[in-house]
């Protein structure tokens, strides 16, 4: 590859990274529940995307990088298990005044309780706002599997949220 061609490739990839990094980072954070693991996951996905950059079409570059991100998360989960690191024990009482960051933390904790496939489907379907077909294509699943997995994941989140809310209300009345 000529110097000019490499410079153009690098410039195009740099522009892509600047546009796509916030979205990839949010998705990775929801998939991992950990700020540092999310950054590592995005870096790994971007490295693999850069290697394949000459073959990646510009209109599908974000989808390509997101697929690598999800696959990398799956590979890491398989290697290291479903261990989730949290800042405090779940038994710790939450304050009555919640902030936006408390809400985000609660969402990540709820997502962390889902099985890995349900978590991926719920994040991609409802947070990243992909269609059922797009999620199916990204995860190599049938559309029916995406629908049923999303339904089970949302039901589990609702049940967990109801349990958490009733537990917090009971604790609030005791004090």
mmCIF file of C-alpha atoms in Angstrom:
data_model
loop_
_atom_site.group_PDB
_atom_site.id
_atom_site.type_symbol
_atom_site.label_atom_id
_atom_site.label_comp_id
_atom_site.label_asym_id
_atom_site.label_seq_id
_atom_site.Cartn_x
_atom_site.Cartn_y
_atom_site.Cartn_z
ATOM 1 C CA UNK A 1 0.000 0.000 0.000
ATOM 2 C CA UNK A 2 1.332 3.426 -0.888
ATOM 3 C CA UNK A 3 1.956 6.093 1.732
ATOM 4 C CA UNK A 4 -0.929 8.155 0.366
ATOM 5 C CA UNK A 5 -3.280 5.165 0.491
ATOM 6 C CA UNK A 6 -2.287 4.347 4.067
ATOM 7 C CA UNK A 7 -2.689 7.986 5.108
ATOM 8 C CA UNK A 8 -6.199 8.080 3.582
ATOM 9 C CA UNK A 9 -7.069 4.770 5.264
ATOM 10 C CA UNK A 10 -5.826 6.050 8.625
ATOM 11 C CA UNK A 11 -7.715 9.332 8.239
ATOM 12 C CA UNK A 12 -10.944 7.509 7.388
ATOM 13 C CA UNK A 13 -10.514 5.156 10.337
ATOM 14 C CA UNK A 14 -9.710 8.032 12.707
ATOM 15 C CA UNK A 15 -12.901 9.809 11.644
ATOM 16 C CA UNK A 16 -14.857 6.585 12.173
ATOM 17 C CA UNK A 17 -13.378 6.132 15.661
ATOM 18 C CA UNK A 18 -14.339 9.677 16.636
ATOM 19 C CA UNK A 19 -17.935 9.129 15.456
ATOM 20 C CA UNK A 20 -18.437 5.577 16.696
ATOM 21 C CA UNK A 21 -16.555 5.472 20.014
ATOM 22 C CA UNK A 22 -19.301 6.998 22.210
ATOM 23 C CA UNK A 23 -21.915 4.561 20.892
ATOM 24 C CA UNK A 24 -19.580 1.573 21.161
ATOM 25 C CA UNK A 25 -18.533 2.587 24.664
ATOM 26 C CA UNK A 26 -22.139 2.875 25.890
ATOM 27 C CA UNK A 27 -22.977 -0.507 24.399
ATOM 28 C CA UNK A 28 -19.871 -2.101 25.913
ATOM 29 C CA UNK A 29 -20.646 -0.595 29.313
ATOM 30 C CA UNK A 30 -24.141 -2.051 29.245
ATOM 31 C CA UNK A 31 -22.761 -5.427 28.189
ATOM 32 C CA UNK A 32 -20.055 -5.517 30.857
ATOM 33 C CA UNK A 33 -21.345 -3.336 33.663
ATOM 34 C CA UNK A 34 -17.816 -2.090 34.273
ATOM 35 C CA UNK A 35 -16.260 1.134 33.003
ATOM 36 C CA UNK A 36 -12.734 -0.268 32.638
ATOM 37 C CA UNK A 37 -13.861 -3.523 31.016
ATOM 38 C CA UNK A 38 -15.981 -1.493 28.582
ATOM 39 C CA UNK A 39 -12.967 0.595 27.536
ATOM 40 C CA UNK A 40 -10.876 -2.556 27.071
ATOM 41 C CA UNK A 41 -13.655 -4.150 25.035
ATOM 42 C CA UNK A 42 -13.989 -1.106 22.766
ATOM 43 C CA UNK A 43 -10.227 -0.950 22.252
ATOM 44 C CA UNK A 44 -10.116 -4.628 21.286
ATOM 45 C CA UNK A 45 -13.035 -4.142 18.896
ATOM 46 C CA UNK A 46 -11.418 -1.089 17.301
ATOM 47 C CA UNK A 47 -8.098 -2.896 16.847
ATOM 48 C CA UNK A 48 -9.847 -5.767 15.073
ATOM 49 C CA UNK A 49 -11.885 -3.300 12.999
ATOM 50 C CA UNK A 50 -8.715 -1.447 11.974
ATOM 51 C CA UNK A 51 -7.112 -4.673 10.783
ATOM 52 C CA UNK A 52 -10.153 -5.372 8.614
ATOM 53 C CA UNK A 53 -10.689 -1.714 7.631
ATOM 54 C CA UNK A 54 -9.790 -2.152 3.920
ATOM 55 C CA UNK A 55 -12.631 -4.715 3.639
ATOM 56 C CA UNK A 56 -15.202 -2.763 5.685
ATOM 57 C CA UNK A 57 -17.801 -0.725 3.801
ATOM 58 C CA UNK A 58 -18.185 2.761 5.273
ATOM 59 C CA UNK A 59 -21.996 2.512 5.524
ATOM 60 C CA UNK A 60 -21.772 -0.657 7.627
ATOM 61 C CA UNK A 61 -18.647 0.153 9.648
ATOM 62 C CA UNK A 62 -20.539 0.770 12.913
ATOM 63 C CA UNK A 63 -22.490 -2.470 12.564
ATOM 64 C CA UNK A 64 -19.241 -4.308 11.807
ATOM 65 C CA UNK A 65 -17.504 -2.846 14.871
ATOM 66 C CA UNK A 66 -20.553 -3.544 17.057
ATOM 67 C CA UNK A 67 -20.553 -7.170 15.928
ATOM 68 C CA UNK A 68 -16.875 -7.479 16.831
ATOM 69 C CA UNK A 69 -17.659 -5.861 20.200
ATOM 70 C CA UNK A 70 -20.417 -8.387 20.975
ATOM 71 C CA UNK A 71 -18.285 -11.310 19.804
ATOM 72 C CA UNK A 72 -15.329 -10.121 21.885
ATOM 73 C CA UNK A 73 -17.603 -9.820 24.950
ATOM 74 C CA UNK A 74 -18.844 -13.361 24.348
ATOM 75 C CA UNK A 75 -15.297 -14.673 23.972
ATOM 76 C CA UNK A 76 -14.213 -12.994 27.212
ATOM 77 C CA UNK A 77 -17.282 -14.273 29.041
ATOM 78 C CA UNK A 78 -16.503 -17.810 27.887
ATOM 79 C CA UNK A 79 -12.879 -17.495 28.991
ATOM 80 C CA UNK A 80 -13.542 -15.879 32.369
ATOM 81 C CA UNK A 81 -17.066 -17.005 33.262
ATOM 82 C CA UNK A 82 -19.993 -14.879 34.304
ATOM 83 C CA UNK A 83 -18.283 -13.226 37.256
ATOM 84 C CA UNK A 84 -19.490 -9.677 37.813
ATOM 85 C CA UNK A 85 -17.475 -7.146 39.786
ATOM 86 C CA UNK A 86 -19.577 -4.604 41.682
ATOM 87 C CA UNK A 87 -18.570 -1.643 43.833
ATOM 88 C CA UNK A 88 -20.763 -2.578 46.780
ATOM 89 C CA UNK A 89 -22.681 -5.571 48.010
ATOM 90 C CA UNK A 90 -26.262 -5.888 46.787
ATOM 91 C CA UNK A 91 -27.513 -5.901 50.405
ATOM 92 C CA UNK A 92 -26.374 -2.296 50.892
ATOM 93 C CA UNK A 93 -29.355 0.008 51.338
ATOM 94 C CA UNK A 94 -29.877 2.539 48.591
ATOM 95 C CA UNK A 95 -30.479 6.168 49.422
ATOM 96 C CA UNK A 96 -34.005 7.467 48.938
ATOM 97 C CA UNK A 97 -32.856 10.211 46.561
ATOM 98 C CA UNK A 98 -31.688 8.649 43.315
ATOM 99 C CA UNK A 99 -29.727 10.470 40.687
ATOM 100 C CA UNK A 100 -29.194 9.789 37.017
ATOM 101 C CA UNK A 101 -26.006 7.903 37.780
ATOM 102 C CA UNK A 102 -27.848 5.820 40.401
ATOM 103 C CA UNK A 103 -30.437 4.942 37.780
ATOM 104 C CA UNK A 104 -27.742 3.959 35.271
ATOM 105 C CA UNK A 105 -26.015 1.888 37.935
ATOM 106 C CA UNK A 106 -29.303 0.156 38.742
ATOM 107 C CA UNK A 107 -29.849 -0.649 35.066
ATOM 108 C CA UNK A 108 -26.371 -2.159 34.744
ATOM 109 C CA UNK A 109 -26.882 -4.224 37.914
ATOM 110 C CA UNK A 110 -30.214 -5.501 36.629
ATOM 111 C CA UNK A 111 -28.702 -6.342 33.250
ATOM 112 C CA UNK A 112 -25.815 -8.158 34.966
ATOM 113 C CA UNK A 113 -28.318 -10.585 36.485
ATOM 114 C CA UNK A 114 -29.540 -11.704 33.075
ATOM 115 C CA UNK A 115 -27.999 -14.678 31.277
ATOM 116 C CA UNK A 116 -25.435 -13.566 28.700
ATOM 117 C CA UNK A 117 -27.594 -14.104 25.593
ATOM 118 C CA UNK A 118 -30.600 -12.330 27.111
ATOM 119 C CA UNK A 119 -28.374 -9.432 28.094
ATOM 120 C CA UNK A 120 -26.932 -9.110 24.580
ATOM 121 C CA UNK A 121 -30.374 -9.243 22.965
ATOM 122 C CA UNK A 122 -31.942 -6.728 25.386
ATOM 123 C CA UNK A 123 -29.044 -4.277 25.034
ATOM 124 C CA UNK A 124 -28.913 -4.481 21.249
ATOM 125 C CA UNK A 125 -32.689 -4.482 20.775
ATOM 126 C CA UNK A 126 -33.765 -1.825 23.260
ATOM 127 C CA UNK A 127 -30.706 0.258 24.067
ATOM 128 C CA UNK A 128 -28.948 0.303 20.714
ATOM 129 C CA UNK A 129 -32.434 0.275 19.117
ATOM 130 C CA UNK A 130 -31.711 -2.333 16.472
ATOM 131 C CA UNK A 131 -34.572 -4.132 14.754
ATOM 132 C CA UNK A 132 -35.278 -7.766 15.568
ATOM 133 C CA UNK A 133 -33.848 -8.724 12.185
ATOM 134 C CA UNK A 134 -30.676 -6.693 12.762
ATOM 135 C CA UNK A 135 -30.133 -8.299 16.173
ATOM 136 C CA UNK A 136 -30.765 -11.734 14.664
ATOM 137 C CA UNK A 137 -28.215 -11.075 11.924
ATOM 138 C CA UNK A 138 -25.672 -9.662 14.372
ATOM 139 C CA UNK A 139 -25.906 -12.591 16.795
ATOM 140 C CA UNK A 140 -26.538 -15.337 14.216
ATOM 141 C CA UNK A 141 -29.938 -16.146 15.708
ATOM 142 C CA UNK A 142 -33.374 -16.550 14.191
ATOM 143 C CA UNK A 143 -35.820 -13.676 14.518
ATOM 144 C CA UNK A 144 -38.050 -15.932 16.636
ATOM 145 C CA UNK A 145 -35.185 -16.587 19.031
ATOM 146 C CA UNK A 146 -34.527 -12.845 19.310
ATOM 147 C CA UNK A 147 -38.221 -12.229 20.063
ATOM 148 C CA UNK A 148 -38.474 -14.935 22.712
ATOM 149 C CA UNK A 149 -35.111 -14.073 24.285
ATOM 150 C CA UNK A 150 -36.032 -10.385 24.450
ATOM 151 C CA UNK A 151 -39.403 -11.252 25.971
ATOM 152 C CA UNK A 152 -37.830 -13.473 28.636
ATOM 153 C CA UNK A 153 -35.150 -10.887 29.346
ATOM 154 C CA UNK A 154 -37.661 -8.072 29.777
ATOM 155 C CA UNK A 155 -39.856 -10.280 31.986
ATOM 156 C CA UNK A 156 -36.860 -11.096 34.174
ATOM 157 C CA UNK A 157 -35.921 -7.403 34.395
ATOM 158 C CA UNK A 158 -39.501 -6.459 35.353
ATOM 159 C CA UNK A 159 -39.624 -9.175 38.008
ATOM 160 C CA UNK A 160 -36.251 -8.170 39.440
ATOM 161 C CA UNK A 161 -37.231 -4.503 39.408
ATOM 162 C CA UNK A 162 -40.504 -5.293 41.199
ATOM 163 C CA UNK A 163 -38.635 -7.313 43.816
ATOM 164 C CA UNK A 164 -36.045 -4.576 44.276
ATOM 165 C CA UNK A 165 -38.738 -1.873 44.505
ATOM 166 C CA UNK A 166 -40.828 -3.773 47.053
ATOM 167 C CA UNK A 167 -37.685 -4.531 49.102
ATOM 168 C CA UNK A 168 -36.697 -0.850 49.082
ATOM 169 C CA UNK A 169 -40.234 0.198 50.073
ATOM 170 C CA UNK A 170 -40.215 -2.273 52.981
ATOM 171 C CA UNK A 171 -36.844 -0.979 54.170
ATOM 172 C CA UNK A 172 -38.047 2.608 53.832
ATOM 173 C CA UNK A 173 -41.057 1.916 56.075
ATOM 174 C CA UNK A 174 -38.917 0.299 58.775
ATOM 175 C CA UNK A 175 -36.657 3.307 59.276
#
